[in-house]
PDB file of N, CA and C in Angstrom:
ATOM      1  N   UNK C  11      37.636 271.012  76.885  1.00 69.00           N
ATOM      2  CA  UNK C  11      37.541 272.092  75.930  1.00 69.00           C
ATOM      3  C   UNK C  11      38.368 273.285  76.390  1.00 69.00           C
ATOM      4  N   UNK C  12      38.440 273.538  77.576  1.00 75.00           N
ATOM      5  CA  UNK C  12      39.177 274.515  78.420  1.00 75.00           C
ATOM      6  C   UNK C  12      40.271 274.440  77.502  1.00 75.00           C
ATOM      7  N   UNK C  13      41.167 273.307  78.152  1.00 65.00           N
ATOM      8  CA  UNK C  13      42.609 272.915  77.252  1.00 65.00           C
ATOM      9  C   UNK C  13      42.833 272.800  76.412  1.00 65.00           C
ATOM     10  N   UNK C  14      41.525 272.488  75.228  1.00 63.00           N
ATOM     11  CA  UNK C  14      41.904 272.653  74.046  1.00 63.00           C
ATOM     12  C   UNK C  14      42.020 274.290  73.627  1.00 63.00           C
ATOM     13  N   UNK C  15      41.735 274.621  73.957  1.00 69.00           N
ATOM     14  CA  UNK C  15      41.502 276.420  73.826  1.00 69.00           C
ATOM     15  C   UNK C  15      42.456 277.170  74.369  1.00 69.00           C
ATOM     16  N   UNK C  16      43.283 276.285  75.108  1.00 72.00           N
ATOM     17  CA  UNK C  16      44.147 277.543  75.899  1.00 72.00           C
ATOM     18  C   UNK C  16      44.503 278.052  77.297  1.00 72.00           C
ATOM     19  N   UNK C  17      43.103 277.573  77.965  1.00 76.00           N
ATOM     20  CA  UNK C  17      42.895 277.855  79.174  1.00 76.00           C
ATOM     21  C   UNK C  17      43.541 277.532  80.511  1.00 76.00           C
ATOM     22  N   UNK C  18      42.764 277.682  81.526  1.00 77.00           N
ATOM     23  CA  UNK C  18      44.031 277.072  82.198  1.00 77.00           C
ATOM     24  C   UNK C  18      43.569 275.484  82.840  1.00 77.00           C
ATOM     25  N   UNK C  19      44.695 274.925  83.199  1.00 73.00           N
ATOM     26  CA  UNK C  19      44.998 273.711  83.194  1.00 73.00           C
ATOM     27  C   UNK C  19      44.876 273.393  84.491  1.00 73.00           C
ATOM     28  N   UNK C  20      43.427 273.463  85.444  1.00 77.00           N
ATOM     29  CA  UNK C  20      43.346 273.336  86.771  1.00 77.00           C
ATOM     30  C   UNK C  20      42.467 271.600  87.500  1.00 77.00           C
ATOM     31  N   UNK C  21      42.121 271.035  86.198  1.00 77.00           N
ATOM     32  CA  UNK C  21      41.664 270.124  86.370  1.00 77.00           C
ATOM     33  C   UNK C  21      42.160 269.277  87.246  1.00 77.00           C
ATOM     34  N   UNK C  22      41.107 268.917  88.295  1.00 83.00           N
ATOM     35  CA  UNK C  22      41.796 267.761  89.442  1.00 83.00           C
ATOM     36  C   UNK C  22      40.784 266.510  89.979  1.00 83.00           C
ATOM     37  N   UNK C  23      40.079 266.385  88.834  1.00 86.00           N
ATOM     38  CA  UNK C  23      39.098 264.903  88.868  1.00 86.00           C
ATOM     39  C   UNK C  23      39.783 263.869  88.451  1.00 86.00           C
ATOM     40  N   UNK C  24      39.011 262.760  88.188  1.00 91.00           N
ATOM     41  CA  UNK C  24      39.313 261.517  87.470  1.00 91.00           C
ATOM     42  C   UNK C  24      40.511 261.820  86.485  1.00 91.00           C
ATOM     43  N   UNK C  25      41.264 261.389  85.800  1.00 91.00           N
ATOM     44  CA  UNK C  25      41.777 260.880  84.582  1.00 91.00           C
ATOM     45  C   UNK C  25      40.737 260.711  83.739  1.00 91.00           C
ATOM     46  N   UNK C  26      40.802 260.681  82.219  1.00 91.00           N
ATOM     47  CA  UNK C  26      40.643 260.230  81.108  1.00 91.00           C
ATOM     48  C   UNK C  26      39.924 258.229  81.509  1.00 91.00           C
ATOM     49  N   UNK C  27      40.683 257.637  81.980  1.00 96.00           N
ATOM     50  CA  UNK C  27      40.155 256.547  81.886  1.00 96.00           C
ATOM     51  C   UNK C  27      39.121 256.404  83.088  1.00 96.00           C
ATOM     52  N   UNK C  28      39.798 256.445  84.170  1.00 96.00           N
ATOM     53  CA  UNK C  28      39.432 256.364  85.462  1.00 96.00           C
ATOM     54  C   UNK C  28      37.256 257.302  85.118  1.00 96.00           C
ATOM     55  N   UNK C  29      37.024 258.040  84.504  1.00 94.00           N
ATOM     56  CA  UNK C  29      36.082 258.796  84.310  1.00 94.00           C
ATOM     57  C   UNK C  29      35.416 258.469  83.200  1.00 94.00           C
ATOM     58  N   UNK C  30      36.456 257.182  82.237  1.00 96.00           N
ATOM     59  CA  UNK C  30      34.955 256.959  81.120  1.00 96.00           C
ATOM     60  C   UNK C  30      35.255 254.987  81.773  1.00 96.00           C
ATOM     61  N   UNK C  31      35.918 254.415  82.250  1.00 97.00           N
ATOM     62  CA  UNK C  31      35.804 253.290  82.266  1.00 97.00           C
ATOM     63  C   UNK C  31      34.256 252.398  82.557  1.00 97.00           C
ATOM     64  N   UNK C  32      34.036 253.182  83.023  1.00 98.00           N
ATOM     65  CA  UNK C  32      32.345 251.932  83.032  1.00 98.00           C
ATOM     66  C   UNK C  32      31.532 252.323  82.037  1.00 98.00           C
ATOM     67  N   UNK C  33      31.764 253.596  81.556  1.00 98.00           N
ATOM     68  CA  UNK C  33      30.807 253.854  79.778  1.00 98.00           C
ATOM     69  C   UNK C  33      31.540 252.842  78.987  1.00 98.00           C
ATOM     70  N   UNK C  34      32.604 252.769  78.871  1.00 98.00           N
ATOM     71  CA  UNK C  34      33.801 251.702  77.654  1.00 98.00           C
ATOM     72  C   UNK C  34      33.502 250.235  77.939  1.00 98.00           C
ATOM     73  N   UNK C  35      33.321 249.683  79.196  1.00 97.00           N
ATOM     74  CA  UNK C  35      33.339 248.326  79.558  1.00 97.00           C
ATOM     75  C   UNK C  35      31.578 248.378  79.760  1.00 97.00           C
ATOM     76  N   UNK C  36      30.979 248.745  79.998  1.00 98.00           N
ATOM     77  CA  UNK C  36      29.541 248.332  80.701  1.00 98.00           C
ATOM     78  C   UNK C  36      28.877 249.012  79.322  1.00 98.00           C
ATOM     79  N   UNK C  37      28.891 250.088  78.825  1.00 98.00           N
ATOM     80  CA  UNK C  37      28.025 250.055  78.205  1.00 98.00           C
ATOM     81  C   UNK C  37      28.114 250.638  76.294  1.00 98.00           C
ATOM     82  N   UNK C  38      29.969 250.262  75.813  1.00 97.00           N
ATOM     83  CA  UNK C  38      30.362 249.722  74.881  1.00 97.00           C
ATOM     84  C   UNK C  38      30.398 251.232  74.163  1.00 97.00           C
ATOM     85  N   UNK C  39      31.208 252.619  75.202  1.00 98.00           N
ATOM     86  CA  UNK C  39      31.970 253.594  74.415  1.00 98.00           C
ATOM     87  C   UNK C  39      32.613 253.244  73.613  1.00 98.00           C
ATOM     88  N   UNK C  40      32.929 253.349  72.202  1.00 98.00           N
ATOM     89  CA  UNK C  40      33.884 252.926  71.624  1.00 98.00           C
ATOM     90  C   UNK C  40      34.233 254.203  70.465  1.00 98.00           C
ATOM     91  N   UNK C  41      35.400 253.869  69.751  1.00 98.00           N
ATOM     92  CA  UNK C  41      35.892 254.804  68.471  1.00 98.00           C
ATOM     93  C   UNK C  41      35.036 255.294  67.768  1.00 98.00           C
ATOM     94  N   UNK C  42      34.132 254.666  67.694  1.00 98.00           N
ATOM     95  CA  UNK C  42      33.110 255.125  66.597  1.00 98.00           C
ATOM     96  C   UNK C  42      32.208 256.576  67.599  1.00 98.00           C
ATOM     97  N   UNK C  43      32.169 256.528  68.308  1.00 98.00           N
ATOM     98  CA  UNK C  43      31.508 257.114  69.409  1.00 98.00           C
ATOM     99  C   UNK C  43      32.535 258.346  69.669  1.00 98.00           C
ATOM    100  N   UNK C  44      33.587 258.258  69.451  1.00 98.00           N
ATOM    101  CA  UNK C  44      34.403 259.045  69.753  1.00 98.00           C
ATOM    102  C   UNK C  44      34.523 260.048  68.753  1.00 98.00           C
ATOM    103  N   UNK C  45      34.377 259.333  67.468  1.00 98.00           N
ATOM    104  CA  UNK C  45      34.729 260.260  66.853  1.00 98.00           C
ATOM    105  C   UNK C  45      33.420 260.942  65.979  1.00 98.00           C
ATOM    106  N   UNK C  46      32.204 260.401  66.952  1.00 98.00           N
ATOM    107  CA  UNK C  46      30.754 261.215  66.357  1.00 98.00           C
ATOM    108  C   UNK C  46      30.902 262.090  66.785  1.00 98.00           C
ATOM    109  N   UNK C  47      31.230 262.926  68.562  1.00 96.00           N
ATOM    110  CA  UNK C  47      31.841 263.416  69.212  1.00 96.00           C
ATOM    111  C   UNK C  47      32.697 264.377  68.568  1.00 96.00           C
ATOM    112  N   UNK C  48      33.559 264.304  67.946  1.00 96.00           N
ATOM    113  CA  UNK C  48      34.696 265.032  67.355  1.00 96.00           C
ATOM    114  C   UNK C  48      33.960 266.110  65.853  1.00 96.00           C
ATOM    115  N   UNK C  49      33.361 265.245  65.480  1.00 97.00           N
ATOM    116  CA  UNK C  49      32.347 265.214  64.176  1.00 97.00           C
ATOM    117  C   UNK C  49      31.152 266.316  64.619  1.00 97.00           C
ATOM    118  N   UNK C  50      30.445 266.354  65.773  1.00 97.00           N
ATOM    119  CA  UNK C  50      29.690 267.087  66.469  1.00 97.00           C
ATOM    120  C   UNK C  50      30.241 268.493  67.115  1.00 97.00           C
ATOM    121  N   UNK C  51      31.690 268.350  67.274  1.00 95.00           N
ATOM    122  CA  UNK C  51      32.897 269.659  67.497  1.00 95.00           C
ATOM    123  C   UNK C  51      33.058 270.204  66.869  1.00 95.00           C
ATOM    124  N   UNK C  52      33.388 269.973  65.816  1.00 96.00           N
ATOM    125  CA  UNK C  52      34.405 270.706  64.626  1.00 96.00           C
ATOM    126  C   UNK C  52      32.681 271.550  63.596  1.00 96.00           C
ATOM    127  N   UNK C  53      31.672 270.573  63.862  1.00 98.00           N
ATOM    128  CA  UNK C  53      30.490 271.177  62.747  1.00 98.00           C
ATOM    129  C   UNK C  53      30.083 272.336  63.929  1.00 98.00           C
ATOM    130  N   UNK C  54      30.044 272.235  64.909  1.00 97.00           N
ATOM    131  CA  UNK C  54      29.253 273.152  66.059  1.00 97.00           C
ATOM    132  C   UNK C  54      30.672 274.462  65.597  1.00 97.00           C
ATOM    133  N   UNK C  55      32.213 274.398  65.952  1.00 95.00           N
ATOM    134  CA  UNK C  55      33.314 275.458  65.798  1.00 95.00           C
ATOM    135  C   UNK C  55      32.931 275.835  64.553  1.00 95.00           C
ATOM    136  N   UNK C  56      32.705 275.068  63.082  1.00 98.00           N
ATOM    137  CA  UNK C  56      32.752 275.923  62.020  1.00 98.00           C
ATOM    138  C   UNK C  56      31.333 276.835  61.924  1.00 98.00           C
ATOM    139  N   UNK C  57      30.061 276.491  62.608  1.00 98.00           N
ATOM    140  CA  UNK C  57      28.710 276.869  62.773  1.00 98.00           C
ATOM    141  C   UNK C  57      29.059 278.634  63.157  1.00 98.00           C
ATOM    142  N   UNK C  58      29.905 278.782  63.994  1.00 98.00           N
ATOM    143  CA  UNK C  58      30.500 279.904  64.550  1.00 98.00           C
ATOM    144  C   UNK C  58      31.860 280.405  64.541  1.00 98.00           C
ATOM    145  N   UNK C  59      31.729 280.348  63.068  1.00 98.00           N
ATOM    146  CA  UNK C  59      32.902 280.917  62.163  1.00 98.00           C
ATOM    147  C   UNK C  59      34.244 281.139  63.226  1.00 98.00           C
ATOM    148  N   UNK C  60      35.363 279.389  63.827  1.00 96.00           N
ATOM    149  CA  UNK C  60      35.489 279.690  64.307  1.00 96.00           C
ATOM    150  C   UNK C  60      37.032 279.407  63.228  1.00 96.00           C
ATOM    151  N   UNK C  61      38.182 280.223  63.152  1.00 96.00           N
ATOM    152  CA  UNK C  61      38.669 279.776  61.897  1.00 96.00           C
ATOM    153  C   UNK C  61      39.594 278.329  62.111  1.00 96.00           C
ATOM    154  N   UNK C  62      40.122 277.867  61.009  1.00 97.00           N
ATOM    155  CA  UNK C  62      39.787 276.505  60.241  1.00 97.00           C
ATOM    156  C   UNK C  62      41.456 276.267  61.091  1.00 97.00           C
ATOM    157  N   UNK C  63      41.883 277.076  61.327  1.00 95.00           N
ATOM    158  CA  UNK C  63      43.337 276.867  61.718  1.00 95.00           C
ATOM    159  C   UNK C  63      43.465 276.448  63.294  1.00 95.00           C
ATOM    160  N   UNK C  64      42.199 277.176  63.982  1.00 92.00           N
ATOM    161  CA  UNK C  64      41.939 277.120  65.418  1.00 92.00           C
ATOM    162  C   UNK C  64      40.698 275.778  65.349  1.00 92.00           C
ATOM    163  N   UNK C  65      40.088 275.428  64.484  1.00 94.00           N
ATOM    164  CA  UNK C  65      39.329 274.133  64.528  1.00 94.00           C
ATOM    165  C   UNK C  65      40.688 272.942  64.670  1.00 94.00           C
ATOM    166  N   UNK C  66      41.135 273.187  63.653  1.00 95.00           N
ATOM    167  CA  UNK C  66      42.363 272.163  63.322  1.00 95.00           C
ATOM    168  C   UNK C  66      43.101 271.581  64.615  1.00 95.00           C
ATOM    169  N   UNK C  67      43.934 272.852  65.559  1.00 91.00           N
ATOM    170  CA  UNK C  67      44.211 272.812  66.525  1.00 91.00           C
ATOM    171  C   UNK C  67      43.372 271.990  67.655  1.00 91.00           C
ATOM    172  N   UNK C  68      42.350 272.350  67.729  1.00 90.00           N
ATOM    173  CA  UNK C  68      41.193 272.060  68.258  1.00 90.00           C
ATOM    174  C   UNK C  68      41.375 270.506  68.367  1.00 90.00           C
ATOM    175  N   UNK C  69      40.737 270.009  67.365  1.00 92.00           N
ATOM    176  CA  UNK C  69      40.858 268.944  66.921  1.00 92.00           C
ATOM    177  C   UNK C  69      42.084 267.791  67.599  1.00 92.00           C
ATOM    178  N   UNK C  70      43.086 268.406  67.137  1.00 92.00           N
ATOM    179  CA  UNK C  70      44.263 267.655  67.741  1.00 92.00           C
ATOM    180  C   UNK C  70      44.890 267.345  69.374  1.00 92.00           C
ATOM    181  N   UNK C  71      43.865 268.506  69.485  1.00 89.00           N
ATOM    182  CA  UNK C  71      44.261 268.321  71.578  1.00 89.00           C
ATOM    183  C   UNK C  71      43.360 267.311  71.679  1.00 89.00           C
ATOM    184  N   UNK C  72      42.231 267.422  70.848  1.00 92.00           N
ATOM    185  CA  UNK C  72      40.495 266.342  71.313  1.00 92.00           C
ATOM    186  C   UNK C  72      41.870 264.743  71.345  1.00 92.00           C
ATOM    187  N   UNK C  73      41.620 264.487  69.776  1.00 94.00           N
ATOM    188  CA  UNK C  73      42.569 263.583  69.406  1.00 94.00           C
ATOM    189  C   UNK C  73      43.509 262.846  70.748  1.00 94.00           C
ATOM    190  N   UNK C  74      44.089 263.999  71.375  1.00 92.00           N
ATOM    191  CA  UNK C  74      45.435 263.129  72.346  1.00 92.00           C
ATOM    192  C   UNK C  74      44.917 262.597  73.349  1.00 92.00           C
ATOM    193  N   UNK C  75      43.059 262.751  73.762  1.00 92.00           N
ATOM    194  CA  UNK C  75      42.477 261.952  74.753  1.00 92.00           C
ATOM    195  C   UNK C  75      42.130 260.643  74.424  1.00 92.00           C
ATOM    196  N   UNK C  76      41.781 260.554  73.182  1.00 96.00           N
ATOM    197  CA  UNK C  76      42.058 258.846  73.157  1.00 96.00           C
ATOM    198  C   UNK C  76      42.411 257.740  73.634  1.00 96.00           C
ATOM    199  N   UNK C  77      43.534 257.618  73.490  1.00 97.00           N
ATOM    200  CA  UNK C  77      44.480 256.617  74.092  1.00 97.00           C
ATOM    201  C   UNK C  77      43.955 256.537  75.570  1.00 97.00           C
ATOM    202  N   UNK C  78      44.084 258.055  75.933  1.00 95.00           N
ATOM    203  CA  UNK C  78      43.959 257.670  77.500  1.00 95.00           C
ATOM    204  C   UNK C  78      42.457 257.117  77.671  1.00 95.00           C
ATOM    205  N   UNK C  79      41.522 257.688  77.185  1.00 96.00           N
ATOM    206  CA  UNK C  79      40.365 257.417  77.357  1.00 96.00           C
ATOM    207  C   UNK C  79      40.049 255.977  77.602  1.00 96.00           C
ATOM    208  N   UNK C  80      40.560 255.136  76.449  1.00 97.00           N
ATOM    209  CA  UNK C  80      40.275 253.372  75.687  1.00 97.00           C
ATOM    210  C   UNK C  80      41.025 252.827  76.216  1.00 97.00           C
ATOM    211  N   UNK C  81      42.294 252.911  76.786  1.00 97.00           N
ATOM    212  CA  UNK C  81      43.480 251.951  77.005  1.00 97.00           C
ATOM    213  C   UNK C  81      43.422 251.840  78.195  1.00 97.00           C
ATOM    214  N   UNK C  82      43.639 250.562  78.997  1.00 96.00           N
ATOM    215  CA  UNK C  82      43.373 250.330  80.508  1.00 96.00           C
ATOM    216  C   UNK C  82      44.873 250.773  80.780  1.00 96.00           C
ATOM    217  N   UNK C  83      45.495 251.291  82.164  1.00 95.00           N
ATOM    218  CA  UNK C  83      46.668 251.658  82.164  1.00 95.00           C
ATOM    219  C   UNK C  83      47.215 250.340  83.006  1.00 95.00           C
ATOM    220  N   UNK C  84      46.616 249.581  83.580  1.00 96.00           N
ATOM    221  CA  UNK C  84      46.985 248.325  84.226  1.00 96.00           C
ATOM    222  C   UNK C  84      47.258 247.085  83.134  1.00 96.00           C
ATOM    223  N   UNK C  85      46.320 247.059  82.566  1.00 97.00           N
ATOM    224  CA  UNK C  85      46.578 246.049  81.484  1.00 97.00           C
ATOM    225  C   UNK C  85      47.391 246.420  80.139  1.00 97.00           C
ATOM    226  N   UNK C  86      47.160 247.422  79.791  1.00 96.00           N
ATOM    227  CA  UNK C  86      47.655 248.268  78.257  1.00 96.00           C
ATOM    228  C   UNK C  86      46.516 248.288  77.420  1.00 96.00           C
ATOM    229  N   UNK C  87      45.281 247.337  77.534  1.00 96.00           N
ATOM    230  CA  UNK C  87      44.579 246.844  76.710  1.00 96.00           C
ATOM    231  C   UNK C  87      44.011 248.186  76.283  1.00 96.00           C
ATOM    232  N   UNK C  88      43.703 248.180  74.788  1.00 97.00           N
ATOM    233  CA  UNK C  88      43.380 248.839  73.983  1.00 97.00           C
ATOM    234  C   UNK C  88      41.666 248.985  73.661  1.00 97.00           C
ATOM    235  N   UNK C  89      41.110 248.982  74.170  1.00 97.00           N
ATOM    236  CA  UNK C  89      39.066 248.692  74.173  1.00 97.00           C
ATOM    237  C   UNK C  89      38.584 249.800  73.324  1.00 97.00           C
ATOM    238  N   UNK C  90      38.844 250.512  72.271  1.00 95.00           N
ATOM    239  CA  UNK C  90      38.130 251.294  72.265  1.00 95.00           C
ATOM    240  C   UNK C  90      37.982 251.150  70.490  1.00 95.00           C
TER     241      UNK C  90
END
């Protein structure tokens, strides 16, 4: 959320996959899940009039974790 907002960019944990891989494989994270998630963002930003242009934005940084999230980077495979 930091990064989607602007902030600064100091993160030095896991990756995207490396940090959801055993929710995705063990206990079946998937798209649909992802995007209840997204669905649960955007109603909480508009709850607090946050405007529709900065939701939007919002939105689209969430969006570019995807891929990384679902896709094994060893295999390519797509799981999500």
């Amino acid at each position: 959320m930091t990064y989607a907002f602007g902030g600064p960019e100091e993160y030095h944990g896991k990756d995207m996959w490396r940090a959801h891989e055993k929710l995705v494989r063990d206990q079946g994270l998937n798209d649909n899940h992802f995007n209840i998630i997204v669905k649960h963002l955007v109603g909480a930003l508009q709850k607090f009039n946050v405007p529709e242009e900065d939701i939007q934005a919002a939105g689209k940084v969430v969006e570019t974790t995807r891929d990384p999230m679902f896709r094994d980077p060893i295999t390519k495979e797509y799981l999500g």
